[in-house]
Amino acid sequence: MERIERGIGPIILLGPPGAGKGTQAQRIAERYGIPQISTGDILREHVQRGTDLGAQAKDIMARGELVPDELIYGMVASRLRHADCERGFVLDGFPRTPAQAGWLDAFLEHEFFENQHREQCLPIVIRIDVDYNQLLRRLTGRRSCPTCGRIYNIYSQPPQVPEVCDDDSSRLVIRNDDREEVIRERLNAYELQTKPVAEYYDSKRRLVSVNGDLPVDKVTAQIMRVIEDHRADAANLS
Ligand code: AP5
């Protein structure tokens, strides 16, 4: 994929579990040369390393509930302060509550916009809409590479050799929370706690929705169009 060098600012991907946030975030990150920041991945890393944060988050995640906001803020702030975020970043799985969205706006205002042109760096917020019935099938069919993080699906995006990563030959794994009863709890948490985040951005006229029911490449094409339109508007402002 062609890589684009100009800075881009924050991109936020919203959508229910299984919508394709991680899949699309990887593609955006590669295309624009910016980091993908997945709060789910960072939390799973903490659980694996057995940190204090991981110990506090482990059981909550296994039940499919949201980790309390106060545990998330410090983790996100320290990641966003890395130098690799200066040109922009793509957030996947954050913000997940209206309080997290308000926190992010305040963080960007105080720390990110300081050295940047504010109007050109307002977040691009993209919600990936997917039919509810598709989500269960996507999540139960998901496999991921523990080494490089690449995401597969046994139904729609299978690896060339079953259960083996195409890129580094690692054995693929099933996420702990991709069991049916936990998936239902995650979808429930999305309906109750995360859906209002889209309303938060919509009220600020920053939300754009794409059809996530389409094949992966077609979803990517829609997202890239949204990003490029936003960049063209921002360039006209400068
Ligand atoms: P997190 O890791 O963020 O999980 P999630 O939001 O539930 O989302 P997923 O990663 O399951 O789905 P996705 O949208 O990324 O889809 P993917 O691209 O993989 O969070 C996990 C837990 O951490 C939470 O439950 C919570 O406890 C905690 N947490 C994380 N962030 C938090 C926060 N900010 N606050 C509080 N708690 C937090 O795709 C899914 C499958 O579908 C794949 O197999 C893929 O190949 C396939 N697929 C993708 N697109 C398509 C397509 N267009 N067509 C067909 N198949 C497709």
PDB file of C-alpha atoms and ligand atoms in Angstrom:
ATOM      1  CA  MET A   1       0.000   0.000   0.000  1.00  0.00           C
ATOM      2  CA  GLU A   2       1.278   3.512  -0.898  1.00  0.00           C
ATOM      3  CA  ARG A   3       2.467   5.402   2.177  1.00  0.00           C
ATOM      4  CA  ILE A   4       1.633   9.072   2.663  1.00  0.00           C
ATOM      5  CA  GLU A   5       4.107  11.282   4.546  1.00  0.00           C
ATOM      6  CA  ARG A   6       2.179  14.489   5.409  1.00  0.00           C
ATOM      7  CA  GLY A   7       0.893  14.768   9.023  1.00  0.00           C
ATOM      8  CA  ILE A   8      -2.715  13.834   9.575  1.00  0.00           C
ATOM      9  CA  GLY A   9      -3.788  14.378  13.212  1.00  0.00           C
ATOM     10  CA  PRO A  10      -5.944  12.025  15.288  1.00  0.00           C
ATOM     11  CA  ILE A  11      -8.287   9.491  13.689  1.00  0.00           C
ATOM     12  CA  ILE A  12     -10.885   7.784  15.899  1.00  0.00           C
ATOM     13  CA  LEU A  13     -12.569   4.544  14.840  1.00  0.00           C
ATOM     14  CA  LEU A  14     -15.871   3.785  16.561  1.00  0.00           C
ATOM     15  CA  GLY A  15     -18.041   0.707  16.208  1.00  0.00           C
ATOM     16  CA  PRO A  16     -19.233  -2.377  18.061  1.00  0.00           C
ATOM     17  CA  PRO A  17     -17.025  -5.366  18.884  1.00  0.00           C
ATOM     18  CA  GLY A  18     -16.277  -7.131  15.602  1.00  0.00           C
ATOM     19  CA  ALA A  19     -17.052  -4.096  13.419  1.00  0.00           C
ATOM     20  CA  GLY A  20     -13.546  -4.211  11.947  1.00  0.00           C
ATOM     21  CA  LYS A  21     -11.893  -1.368  13.903  1.00  0.00           C
ATOM     22  CA  GLY A  22      -8.632  -3.275  14.388  1.00  0.00           C
ATOM     23  CA  THR A  23      -8.564  -4.510  10.785  1.00  0.00           C
ATOM     24  CA  GLN A  24      -9.091  -1.024   9.367  1.00  0.00           C
ATOM     25  CA  ALA A  25      -6.829   0.686  11.931  1.00  0.00           C
ATOM     26  CA  GLN A  26      -3.912  -1.493  10.776  1.00  0.00           C
ATOM     27  CA  ARG A  27      -4.490  -0.380   7.188  1.00  0.00           C
ATOM     28  CA  ILE A  28      -4.775   3.319   8.059  1.00  0.00           C
ATOM     29  CA  ALA A  29      -1.616   3.104  10.185  1.00  0.00           C
ATOM     30  CA  GLU A  30       0.316   1.486   7.352  1.00  0.00           C
ATOM     31  CA  ARG A  31      -0.941   3.889   4.719  1.00  0.00           C
ATOM     32  CA  TYR A  32      -0.231   7.105   6.653  1.00  0.00           C
ATOM     33  CA  GLY A  33       2.784   5.935   8.639  1.00  0.00           C
ATOM     34  CA  ILE A  34       1.149   6.670  12.001  1.00  0.00           C
ATOM     35  CA  PRO A  35       0.748   4.374  15.034  1.00  0.00           C
ATOM     36  CA  GLN A  36      -2.354   2.305  15.691  1.00  0.00           C
ATOM     37  CA  ILE A  37      -3.320   2.689  19.329  1.00  0.00           C
ATOM     38  CA  SER A  38      -5.657  -0.052  20.479  1.00  0.00           C
ATOM     39  CA  THR A  39      -6.606   0.196  24.146  1.00  0.00           C
ATOM     40  CA  GLY A  40      -7.721  -3.457  24.002  1.00  0.00           C
ATOM     41  CA  ASP A  41      -4.269  -4.542  22.753  1.00  0.00           C
ATOM     42  CA  ILE A  42      -2.473  -2.435  25.377  1.00  0.00           C
ATOM     43  CA  LEU A  43      -4.661  -3.887  28.149  1.00  0.00           C
ATOM     44  CA  ARG A  44      -4.103  -7.462  26.918  1.00  0.00           C
ATOM     45  CA  GLU A  45      -0.358  -6.773  26.938  1.00  0.00           C
ATOM     46  CA  HIS A  46      -0.605  -5.597  30.582  1.00  0.00           C
ATOM     47  CA  VAL A  47      -2.553  -8.744  31.485  1.00  0.00           C
ATOM     48  CA  GLN A  48       0.076 -10.907  29.784  1.00  0.00           C
ATOM     49  CA  ARG A  49       2.955  -9.105  31.542  1.00  0.00           C
ATOM     50  CA  GLY A  50       1.152  -9.335  34.887  1.00  0.00           C
ATOM     51  CA  THR A  51       1.406  -5.600  35.696  1.00  0.00           C
ATOM     52  CA  ASP A  52      -0.786  -3.952  38.381  1.00  0.00           C
ATOM     53  CA  LEU A  53      -3.024  -2.551  35.672  1.00  0.00           C
ATOM     54  CA  GLY A  54      -3.233  -5.974  34.034  1.00  0.00           C
ATOM     55  CA  ALA A  55      -4.213  -7.567  37.350  1.00  0.00           C
ATOM     56  CA  GLN A  56      -7.002  -4.998  37.820  1.00  0.00           C
ATOM     57  CA  ALA A  57      -8.274  -5.340  34.241  1.00  0.00           C
ATOM     58  CA  LYS A  58      -8.017  -9.118  33.762  1.00  0.00           C
ATOM     59  CA  ASP A  59     -11.303 -10.331  35.271  1.00  0.00           C
ATOM     60  CA  ILE A  60     -13.260  -7.323  34.007  1.00  0.00           C
ATOM     61  CA  MET A  61     -12.137  -8.019  30.430  1.00  0.00           C
ATOM     62  CA  ALA A  62     -12.821 -11.726  30.769  1.00  0.00           C
ATOM     63  CA  ARG A  63     -16.429 -10.867  31.693  1.00  0.00           C
ATOM     64  CA  GLY A  64     -16.742  -8.552  28.673  1.00  0.00           C
ATOM     65  CA  GLU A  65     -17.271  -5.412  30.768  1.00  0.00           C
ATOM     66  CA  LEU A  66     -15.507  -2.088  30.343  1.00  0.00           C
ATOM     67  CA  VAL A  67     -12.433  -1.332  32.417  1.00  0.00           C
ATOM     68  CA  PRO A  68     -13.068   1.753  34.632  1.00  0.00           C
ATOM     69  CA  ASP A  69     -12.248   5.077  32.963  1.00  0.00           C
ATOM     70  CA  GLU A  70      -9.723   6.051  35.673  1.00  0.00           C
ATOM     71  CA  LEU A  71      -7.552   3.052  34.782  1.00  0.00           C
ATOM     72  CA  ILE A  72      -7.651   3.923  31.101  1.00  0.00           C
ATOM     73  CA  TYR A  73      -6.680   7.606  31.215  1.00  0.00           C
ATOM     74  CA  GLY A  74      -3.093   7.256  32.447  1.00  0.00           C
ATOM     75  CA  MET A  75      -2.462   4.400  30.035  1.00  0.00           C
ATOM     76  CA  VAL A  76      -3.720   6.396  27.033  1.00  0.00           C
ATOM     77  CA  ALA A  77      -1.979   9.633  28.089  1.00  0.00           C
ATOM     78  CA  SER A  78       1.415   7.950  28.340  1.00  0.00           C
ATOM     79  CA  ARG A  79       0.967   6.327  24.922  1.00  0.00           C
ATOM     80  CA  LEU A  80      -0.140   9.574  23.243  1.00  0.00           C
ATOM     81  CA  ARG A  81       2.902  11.390  24.630  1.00  0.00           C
ATOM     82  CA  HIS A  82       5.258   9.191  22.596  1.00  0.00           C
ATOM     83  CA  ALA A  83       7.061  11.056  19.834  1.00  0.00           C
ATOM     84  CA  ASP A  84       5.600   8.740  17.173  1.00  0.00           C
ATOM     85  CA  CYS A  85       2.158  10.325  17.745  1.00  0.00           C
ATOM     86  CA  GLU A  86       3.267  13.818  16.689  1.00  0.00           C
ATOM     87  CA  ARG A  87       2.109  13.462  13.058  1.00  0.00           C
ATOM     88  CA  GLY A  88      -1.100  11.727  14.097  1.00  0.00           C
ATOM     89  CA  PHE A  89      -2.421   8.407  15.329  1.00  0.00           C
ATOM     90  CA  VAL A  90      -5.373   6.097  14.882  1.00  0.00           C
ATOM     91  CA  LEU A  91      -7.374   5.197  17.983  1.00  0.00           C
ATOM     92  CA  ASP A  92      -9.118   1.834  17.988  1.00  0.00           C
ATOM     93  CA  GLY A  93     -11.279   1.069  21.035  1.00  0.00           C
ATOM     94  CA  PHE A  94     -10.963   4.520  22.638  1.00  0.00           C
ATOM     95  CA  PRO A  95     -12.939   6.590  23.567  1.00  0.00           C
ATOM     96  CA  ARG A  96     -15.584   4.142  24.744  1.00  0.00           C
ATOM     97  CA  THR A  97     -17.670   6.251  27.099  1.00  0.00           C
ATOM     98  CA  PRO A  98     -18.781   9.905  26.800  1.00  0.00           C
ATOM     99  CA  ALA A  99     -16.507  10.665  29.774  1.00  0.00           C
ATOM    100  CA  GLN A 100     -13.526   9.221  27.862  1.00  0.00           C
ATOM    101  CA  ALA A 101     -14.471  11.352  24.824  1.00  0.00           C
ATOM    102  CA  GLY A 102     -14.535  14.503  26.983  1.00  0.00           C
ATOM    103  CA  TRP A 103     -11.205  13.533  28.533  1.00  0.00           C
ATOM    104  CA  LEU A 104      -9.658  13.065  25.082  1.00  0.00           C
ATOM    105  CA  ASP A 105     -10.878  16.461  23.868  1.00  0.00           C
ATOM    106  CA  ALA A 106      -9.295  18.110  26.922  1.00  0.00           C
ATOM    107  CA  PHE A 107      -6.047  16.148  26.451  1.00  0.00           C
ATOM    108  CA  LEU A 108      -5.797  17.119  22.763  1.00  0.00           C
ATOM    109  CA  GLU A 109      -6.568  20.741  23.579  1.00  0.00           C
ATOM    110  CA  HIS A 110      -3.822  20.990  26.220  1.00  0.00           C
ATOM    111  CA  GLU A 111      -1.127  18.714  24.872  1.00  0.00           C
ATOM    112  CA  PHE A 112      -1.583  17.958  21.197  1.00  0.00           C
ATOM    113  CA  PHE A 113      -2.777  21.218  19.666  1.00  0.00           C
ATOM    114  CA  GLU A 114      -0.062  23.220  21.403  1.00  0.00           C
ATOM    115  CA  ASN A 115       2.330  22.881  18.485  1.00  0.00           C
ATOM    116  CA  GLN A 116      -0.180  22.173  15.752  1.00  0.00           C
ATOM    117  CA  HIS A 117      -2.823  24.085  13.819  1.00  0.00           C
ATOM    118  CA  ARG A 118      -5.947  23.267  15.790  1.00  0.00           C
ATOM    119  CA  GLU A 119      -8.469  23.337  12.909  1.00  0.00           C
ATOM    120  CA  GLN A 120      -6.320  21.015  10.831  1.00  0.00           C
ATOM    121  CA  CYS A 121      -5.875  18.532  13.646  1.00  0.00           C
ATOM    122  CA  LEU A 122      -9.392  18.048  15.006  1.00  0.00           C
ATOM    123  CA  PRO A 123     -10.031  14.312  15.169  1.00  0.00           C
ATOM    124  CA  ILE A 124     -11.569  12.547  12.204  1.00  0.00           C
ATOM    125  CA  VAL A 125     -14.249  10.358  13.811  1.00  0.00           C
ATOM    126  CA  ILE A 126     -15.405   7.386  11.747  1.00  0.00           C
ATOM    127  CA  ARG A 127     -18.061   4.941  12.910  1.00  0.00           C
ATOM    128  CA  ILE A 128     -18.108   1.533  11.236  1.00  0.00           C
ATOM    129  CA  ASP A 129     -21.717   0.335  11.113  1.00  0.00           C
ATOM    130  CA  VAL A 130     -22.316  -3.417  10.948  1.00  0.00           C
ATOM    131  CA  ASP A 131     -25.490  -5.448  11.148  1.00  0.00           C
ATOM    132  CA  TYR A 132     -25.807  -6.970  14.651  1.00  0.00           C
ATOM    133  CA  ASN A 133     -26.187 -10.556  13.369  1.00  0.00           C
ATOM    134  CA  GLN A 134     -22.906 -10.378  11.451  1.00  0.00           C
ATOM    135  CA  LEU A 135     -20.913  -9.418  14.540  1.00  0.00           C
ATOM    136  CA  LEU A 136     -21.293 -12.739  16.321  1.00  0.00           C
ATOM    137  CA  ARG A 137     -20.090 -14.663  13.268  1.00  0.00           C
ATOM    138  CA  ARG A 138     -17.138 -12.334  12.803  1.00  0.00           C
ATOM    139  CA  LEU A 139     -16.034 -12.614  16.424  1.00  0.00           C
ATOM    140  CA  THR A 140     -16.388 -16.383  16.718  1.00  0.00           C
ATOM    141  CA  GLY A 141     -14.406 -16.729  13.444  1.00  0.00           C
ATOM    142  CA  ARG A 142     -11.617 -14.323  14.433  1.00  0.00           C
ATOM    143  CA  ARG A 143      -8.040 -15.507  14.766  1.00  0.00           C
ATOM    144  CA  SER A 144      -5.021 -13.306  15.378  1.00  0.00           C
ATOM    145  CA  CYS A 145      -1.267 -13.614  15.220  1.00  0.00           C
ATOM    146  CA  PRO A 146       0.357 -13.340  18.677  1.00  0.00           C
ATOM    147  CA  THR A 147       3.615 -12.172  17.068  1.00  0.00           C
ATOM    148  CA  CYS A 148       2.660  -9.457  14.540  1.00  0.00           C
ATOM    149  CA  GLY A 149      -0.984  -8.819  15.550  1.00  0.00           C
ATOM    150  CA  ARG A 150      -2.396  -9.470  12.064  1.00  0.00           C
ATOM    151  CA  ILE A 151      -6.127 -10.267  12.204  1.00  0.00           C
ATOM    152  CA  TYR A 152      -7.718 -13.120  10.252  1.00  0.00           C
ATOM    153  CA  ASN A 153     -11.170 -14.661   9.999  1.00  0.00           C
ATOM    154  CA  ILE A 154     -11.770 -18.312   9.239  1.00  0.00           C
ATOM    155  CA  TYR A 155     -14.864 -17.372   7.190  1.00  0.00           C
ATOM    156  CA  SER A 156     -13.947 -14.144   5.407  1.00  0.00           C
ATOM    157  CA  GLN A 157     -10.157 -13.744   5.619  1.00  0.00           C
ATOM    158  CA  PRO A 158      -8.564 -17.132   6.220  1.00  0.00           C
ATOM    159  CA  PRO A 159      -4.779 -17.556   6.314  1.00  0.00           C
ATOM    160  CA  GLN A 160      -3.205 -19.522   3.431  1.00  0.00           C
ATOM    161  CA  VAL A 161      -2.411 -22.396   5.813  1.00  0.00           C
ATOM    162  CA  PRO A 162      -5.145 -22.998   8.430  1.00  0.00           C
ATOM    163  CA  GLU A 163      -4.281 -21.521  11.870  1.00  0.00           C
ATOM    164  CA  VAL A 164      -0.851 -20.224  10.711  1.00  0.00           C
ATOM    165  CA  CYS A 165       0.112 -16.557  10.119  1.00  0.00           C
ATOM    166  CA  ASP A 166       0.944 -15.789   6.465  1.00  0.00           C
ATOM    167  CA  ASP A 167       3.572 -13.230   7.494  1.00  0.00           C
ATOM    168  CA  ASP A 168       5.626 -14.949  10.197  1.00  0.00           C
ATOM    169  CA  SER A 169       4.308 -18.536  10.451  1.00  0.00           C
ATOM    170  CA  SER A 170       3.230 -18.142  14.104  1.00  0.00           C
ATOM    171  CA  ARG A 171       0.324 -20.295  15.260  1.00  0.00           C
ATOM    172  CA  LEU A 172      -2.831 -18.148  15.356  1.00  0.00           C
ATOM    173  CA  VAL A 173      -4.745 -17.668  18.609  1.00  0.00           C
ATOM    174  CA  ILE A 174      -8.373 -17.137  19.643  1.00  0.00           C
ATOM    175  CA  ARG A 175      -8.986 -14.209  21.979  1.00  0.00           C
ATOM    176  CA  ASN A 176     -10.083 -15.104  25.471  1.00  0.00           C
ATOM    177  CA  ASP A 177     -13.172 -12.872  25.234  1.00  0.00           C
ATOM    178  CA  ASP A 178     -14.359 -14.270  21.886  1.00  0.00           C
ATOM    179  CA  ARG A 179     -16.558 -16.883  23.600  1.00  0.00           C
ATOM    180  CA  GLU A 180     -20.238 -16.538  22.806  1.00  0.00           C
ATOM    181  CA  GLU A 181     -21.445 -15.637  26.320  1.00  0.00           C
ATOM    182  CA  VAL A 182     -18.702 -12.987  26.699  1.00  0.00           C
ATOM    183  CA  ILE A 183     -19.375 -11.599  23.212  1.00  0.00           C
ATOM    184  CA  ARG A 184     -23.002 -10.973  24.216  1.00  0.00           C
ATOM    185  CA  GLU A 185     -21.835  -9.072  27.296  1.00  0.00           C
ATOM    186  CA  ARG A 186     -19.419  -6.978  25.173  1.00  0.00           C
ATOM    187  CA  LEU A 187     -22.197  -6.149  22.712  1.00  0.00           C
ATOM    188  CA  ASN A 188     -24.368  -5.183  25.645  1.00  0.00           C
ATOM    189  CA  ALA A 189     -21.677  -2.885  27.049  1.00  0.00           C
ATOM    190  CA  TYR A 190     -21.378  -1.300  23.605  1.00  0.00           C
ATOM    191  CA  GLU A 191     -25.121  -0.589  23.391  1.00  0.00           C
ATOM    192  CA  LEU A 192     -25.287   0.935  26.860  1.00  0.00           C
ATOM    193  CA  GLN A 193     -21.962   2.692  27.289  1.00  0.00           C
ATOM    194  CA  THR A 194     -20.297   3.257  23.917  1.00  0.00           C
ATOM    195  CA  LYS A 195     -23.156   4.141  21.572  1.00  0.00           C
ATOM    196  CA  PRO A 196     -23.549   7.553  23.274  1.00  0.00           C
ATOM    197  CA  VAL A 197     -19.955   8.364  22.237  1.00  0.00           C
ATOM    198  CA  ALA A 198     -21.139   8.565  18.619  1.00  0.00           C
ATOM    199  CA  GLU A 199     -23.881  10.958  19.746  1.00  0.00           C
ATOM    200  CA  TYR A 200     -21.236  13.064  21.513  1.00  0.00           C
ATOM    201  CA  TYR A 201     -19.258  13.497  18.268  1.00  0.00           C
ATOM    202  CA  ASP A 202     -22.374  13.827  16.138  1.00  0.00           C
ATOM    203  CA  SER A 203     -23.511  16.776  18.269  1.00  0.00           C
ATOM    204  CA  LYS A 204     -20.158  18.400  17.448  1.00  0.00           C
ATOM    205  CA  ARG A 205     -20.678  17.611  13.739  1.00  0.00           C
ATOM    206  CA  ARG A 206     -17.557  15.487  13.648  1.00  0.00           C
ATOM    207  CA  LEU A 207     -19.042  12.029  13.047  1.00  0.00           C
ATOM    208  CA  VAL A 208     -18.949  10.223   9.694  1.00  0.00           C
ATOM    209  CA  SER A 209     -20.401   6.717   9.283  1.00  0.00           C
ATOM    210  CA  VAL A 210     -19.311   4.048   6.815  1.00  0.00           C
ATOM    211  CA  ASN A 211     -21.001   0.798   5.833  1.00  0.00           C
ATOM    212  CA  GLY A 212     -19.019  -1.962   7.561  1.00  0.00           C
ATOM    213  CA  ASP A 213     -21.134  -4.806   6.180  1.00  0.00           C
ATOM    214  CA  LEU A 214     -19.157  -4.722   2.928  1.00  0.00           C
ATOM    215  CA  PRO A 215     -15.979  -6.733   2.216  1.00  0.00           C
ATOM    216  CA  VAL A 216     -12.846  -5.457   3.983  1.00  0.00           C
ATOM    217  CA  ASP A 217     -11.335  -3.695   0.917  1.00  0.00           C
ATOM    218  CA  LYS A 218     -14.582  -1.849   0.222  1.00  0.00           C
ATOM    219  CA  VAL A 219     -14.774  -0.660   3.844  1.00  0.00           C
ATOM    220  CA  THR A 220     -11.154   0.515   3.568  1.00  0.00           C
ATOM    221  CA  ALA A 221     -11.981   2.428   0.369  1.00  0.00           C
ATOM    222  CA  GLN A 222     -14.836   4.283   2.106  1.00  0.00           C
ATOM    223  CA  ILE A 223     -12.632   5.139   5.101  1.00  0.00           C
ATOM    224  CA  MET A 224      -9.764   6.393   2.931  1.00  0.00           C
ATOM    225  CA  ARG A 225     -12.231   8.616   1.072  1.00  0.00           C
ATOM    226  CA  VAL A 226     -13.449  10.128   4.368  1.00  0.00           C
ATOM    227  CA  ILE A 227      -9.861  10.775   5.476  1.00  0.00           C
ATOM    228  CA  GLU A 228      -8.823  12.307   2.160  1.00  0.00           C
ATOM    229  CA  ASP A 229     -11.912  14.563   2.080  1.00  0.00           C
ATOM    230  CA  HIS A 230     -11.066  15.724   5.600  1.00  0.00           C
ATOM    231  CA  ARG A 231      -7.446  16.401   4.583  1.00  0.00           C
ATOM    232  CA  ALA A 232      -8.575  18.369   1.534  1.00  0.00           C
ATOM    233  CA  ASP A 233     -10.866  20.513   3.725  1.00  0.00           C
ATOM    234  CA  ALA A 234      -8.051  21.065   6.241  1.00  0.00           C
ATOM    235  CA  ALA A 235      -5.618  22.047   3.453  1.00  0.00           C
ATOM    236  CA  ASN A 236      -8.132  24.622   2.189  1.00  0.00           C
ATOM    237  CA  LEU A 237      -8.266  26.158   5.668  1.00  0.00           C
ATOM    238  CA  SER A 238      -4.493  26.699   5.793  1.00  0.00           C
TER     239      SER A 238
HETATM  240  P1  AP5 B   1     -11.085  -4.365  22.252  1.00  0.00           P
HETATM  241  O1  AP5 B   1      -9.860  -5.131  22.062  1.00  0.00           O
HETATM  242  O2  AP5 B   1     -11.101  -2.926  21.884  1.00  0.00           O
HETATM  243  O3  AP5 B   1     -12.276  -5.159  21.551  1.00  0.00           O
HETATM  244  P2  AP5 B   1     -13.638  -4.677  20.851  1.00  0.00           P
HETATM  245  O4  AP5 B   1     -13.957  -3.228  20.852  1.00  0.00           O
HETATM  246  O5  AP5 B   1     -14.648  -5.558  21.477  1.00  0.00           O
HETATM  247  O6  AP5 B   1     -13.394  -4.851  19.370  1.00  0.00           O
HETATM  248  P3  AP5 B   1     -12.768  -6.085  18.684  1.00  0.00           P
HETATM  249  O7  AP5 B   1     -11.282  -5.993  18.763  1.00  0.00           O
HETATM  250  O8  AP5 B   1     -13.405  -7.329  19.194  1.00  0.00           O
HETATM  251  O9  AP5 B   1     -13.325  -5.888  17.208  1.00  0.00           O
HETATM  252  P4  AP5 B   1     -12.834  -4.960  16.039  1.00  0.00           P
HETATM  253  O10 AP5 B   1     -13.890  -3.935  15.759  1.00  0.00           O
HETATM  254  O11 AP5 B   1     -11.437  -4.450  16.257  1.00  0.00           O
HETATM  255  O12 AP5 B   1     -12.882  -6.011  14.843  1.00  0.00           O
HETATM  256  P5  AP5 B   1     -11.694  -6.765  14.069  1.00  0.00           P
HETATM  257  O13 AP5 B   1     -11.016  -5.825  13.124  1.00  0.00           O
HETATM  258  O14 AP5 B   1     -10.842  -7.561  14.995  1.00  0.00           O
HETATM  259  O15 AP5 B   1     -11.541  -4.426  23.812  1.00  0.00           O
HETATM  260  C1  AP5 B   1     -11.497  -5.618  24.537  1.00  0.00           C
HETATM  261  C2  AP5 B   1     -11.828  -5.327  26.010  1.00  0.00           C
HETATM  262  O16 AP5 B   1     -10.857  -4.428  26.557  1.00  0.00           O
HETATM  263  C3  AP5 B   1     -13.184  -4.631  26.250  1.00  0.00           C
HETATM  264  O17 AP5 B   1     -14.238  -5.555  26.322  1.00  0.00           O
HETATM  265  C4  AP5 B   1     -12.902  -3.910  27.582  1.00  0.00           C
HETATM  266  O18 AP5 B   1     -12.994  -4.796  28.664  1.00  0.00           O
HETATM  267  C5  AP5 B   1     -11.459  -3.493  27.451  1.00  0.00           C
HETATM  268  N1  AP5 B   1     -11.275  -2.139  26.887  1.00  0.00           N
HETATM  269  C6  AP5 B   1     -10.627  -1.826  25.726  1.00  0.00           C
HETATM  270  N2  AP5 B   1     -10.641  -0.506  25.538  1.00  0.00           N
HETATM  271  C7  AP5 B   1     -11.305   0.039  26.591  1.00  0.00           C
HETATM  272  C8  AP5 B   1     -11.649   1.373  26.930  1.00  0.00           C
HETATM  273  N3  AP5 B   1     -11.321   2.424  26.149  1.00  0.00           N
HETATM  274  N4  AP5 B   1     -12.354   1.569  28.076  1.00  0.00           N
HETATM  275  C9  AP5 B   1     -12.695   0.540  28.878  1.00  0.00           C
HETATM  276  N5  AP5 B   1     -12.393  -0.762  28.598  1.00  0.00           N
HETATM  277  C10 AP5 B   1     -11.701  -1.002  27.459  1.00  0.00           C
HETATM  278  O19 AP5 B   1     -12.599  -7.743  13.175  1.00  0.00           O
HETATM  279  C11 AP5 B   1     -13.333  -8.807  13.789  1.00  0.00           C
HETATM  280  C12 AP5 B   1     -13.326 -10.017  12.836  1.00  0.00           C
HETATM  281  O20 AP5 B   1     -14.088  -9.697  11.666  1.00  0.00           O
HETATM  282  C13 AP5 B   1     -11.931 -10.414  12.347  1.00  0.00           C
HETATM  283  O21 AP5 B   1     -11.862 -11.805  12.244  1.00  0.00           O
HETATM  284  C14 AP5 B   1     -11.819  -9.773  10.944  1.00  0.00           C
HETATM  285  O22 AP5 B   1     -10.989 -10.527  10.088  1.00  0.00           O
HETATM  286  C15 AP5 B   1     -13.287  -9.815  10.491  1.00  0.00           C
HETATM  287  N6  AP5 B   1     -13.646  -8.687   9.635  1.00  0.00           N
HETATM  288  C16 AP5 B   1     -13.267  -7.389   9.805  1.00  0.00           C
HETATM  289  N7  AP5 B   1     -13.826  -6.631   8.847  1.00  0.00           N
HETATM  290  C17 AP5 B   1     -14.585  -7.481   8.065  1.00  0.00           C
HETATM  291  C18 AP5 B   1     -15.408  -7.280   6.903  1.00  0.00           C
HETATM  292  N8  AP5 B   1     -15.570  -6.054   6.371  1.00  0.00           N
HETATM  293  N9  AP5 B   1     -16.025  -8.364   6.377  1.00  0.00           N
HETATM  294  C19 AP5 B   1     -15.886  -9.612   6.931  1.00  0.00           C
HETATM  295  N10 AP5 B   1     -15.094  -9.850   8.018  1.00  0.00           N
HETATM  296  C20 AP5 B   1     -14.462  -8.799   8.580  1.00  0.00           C
END
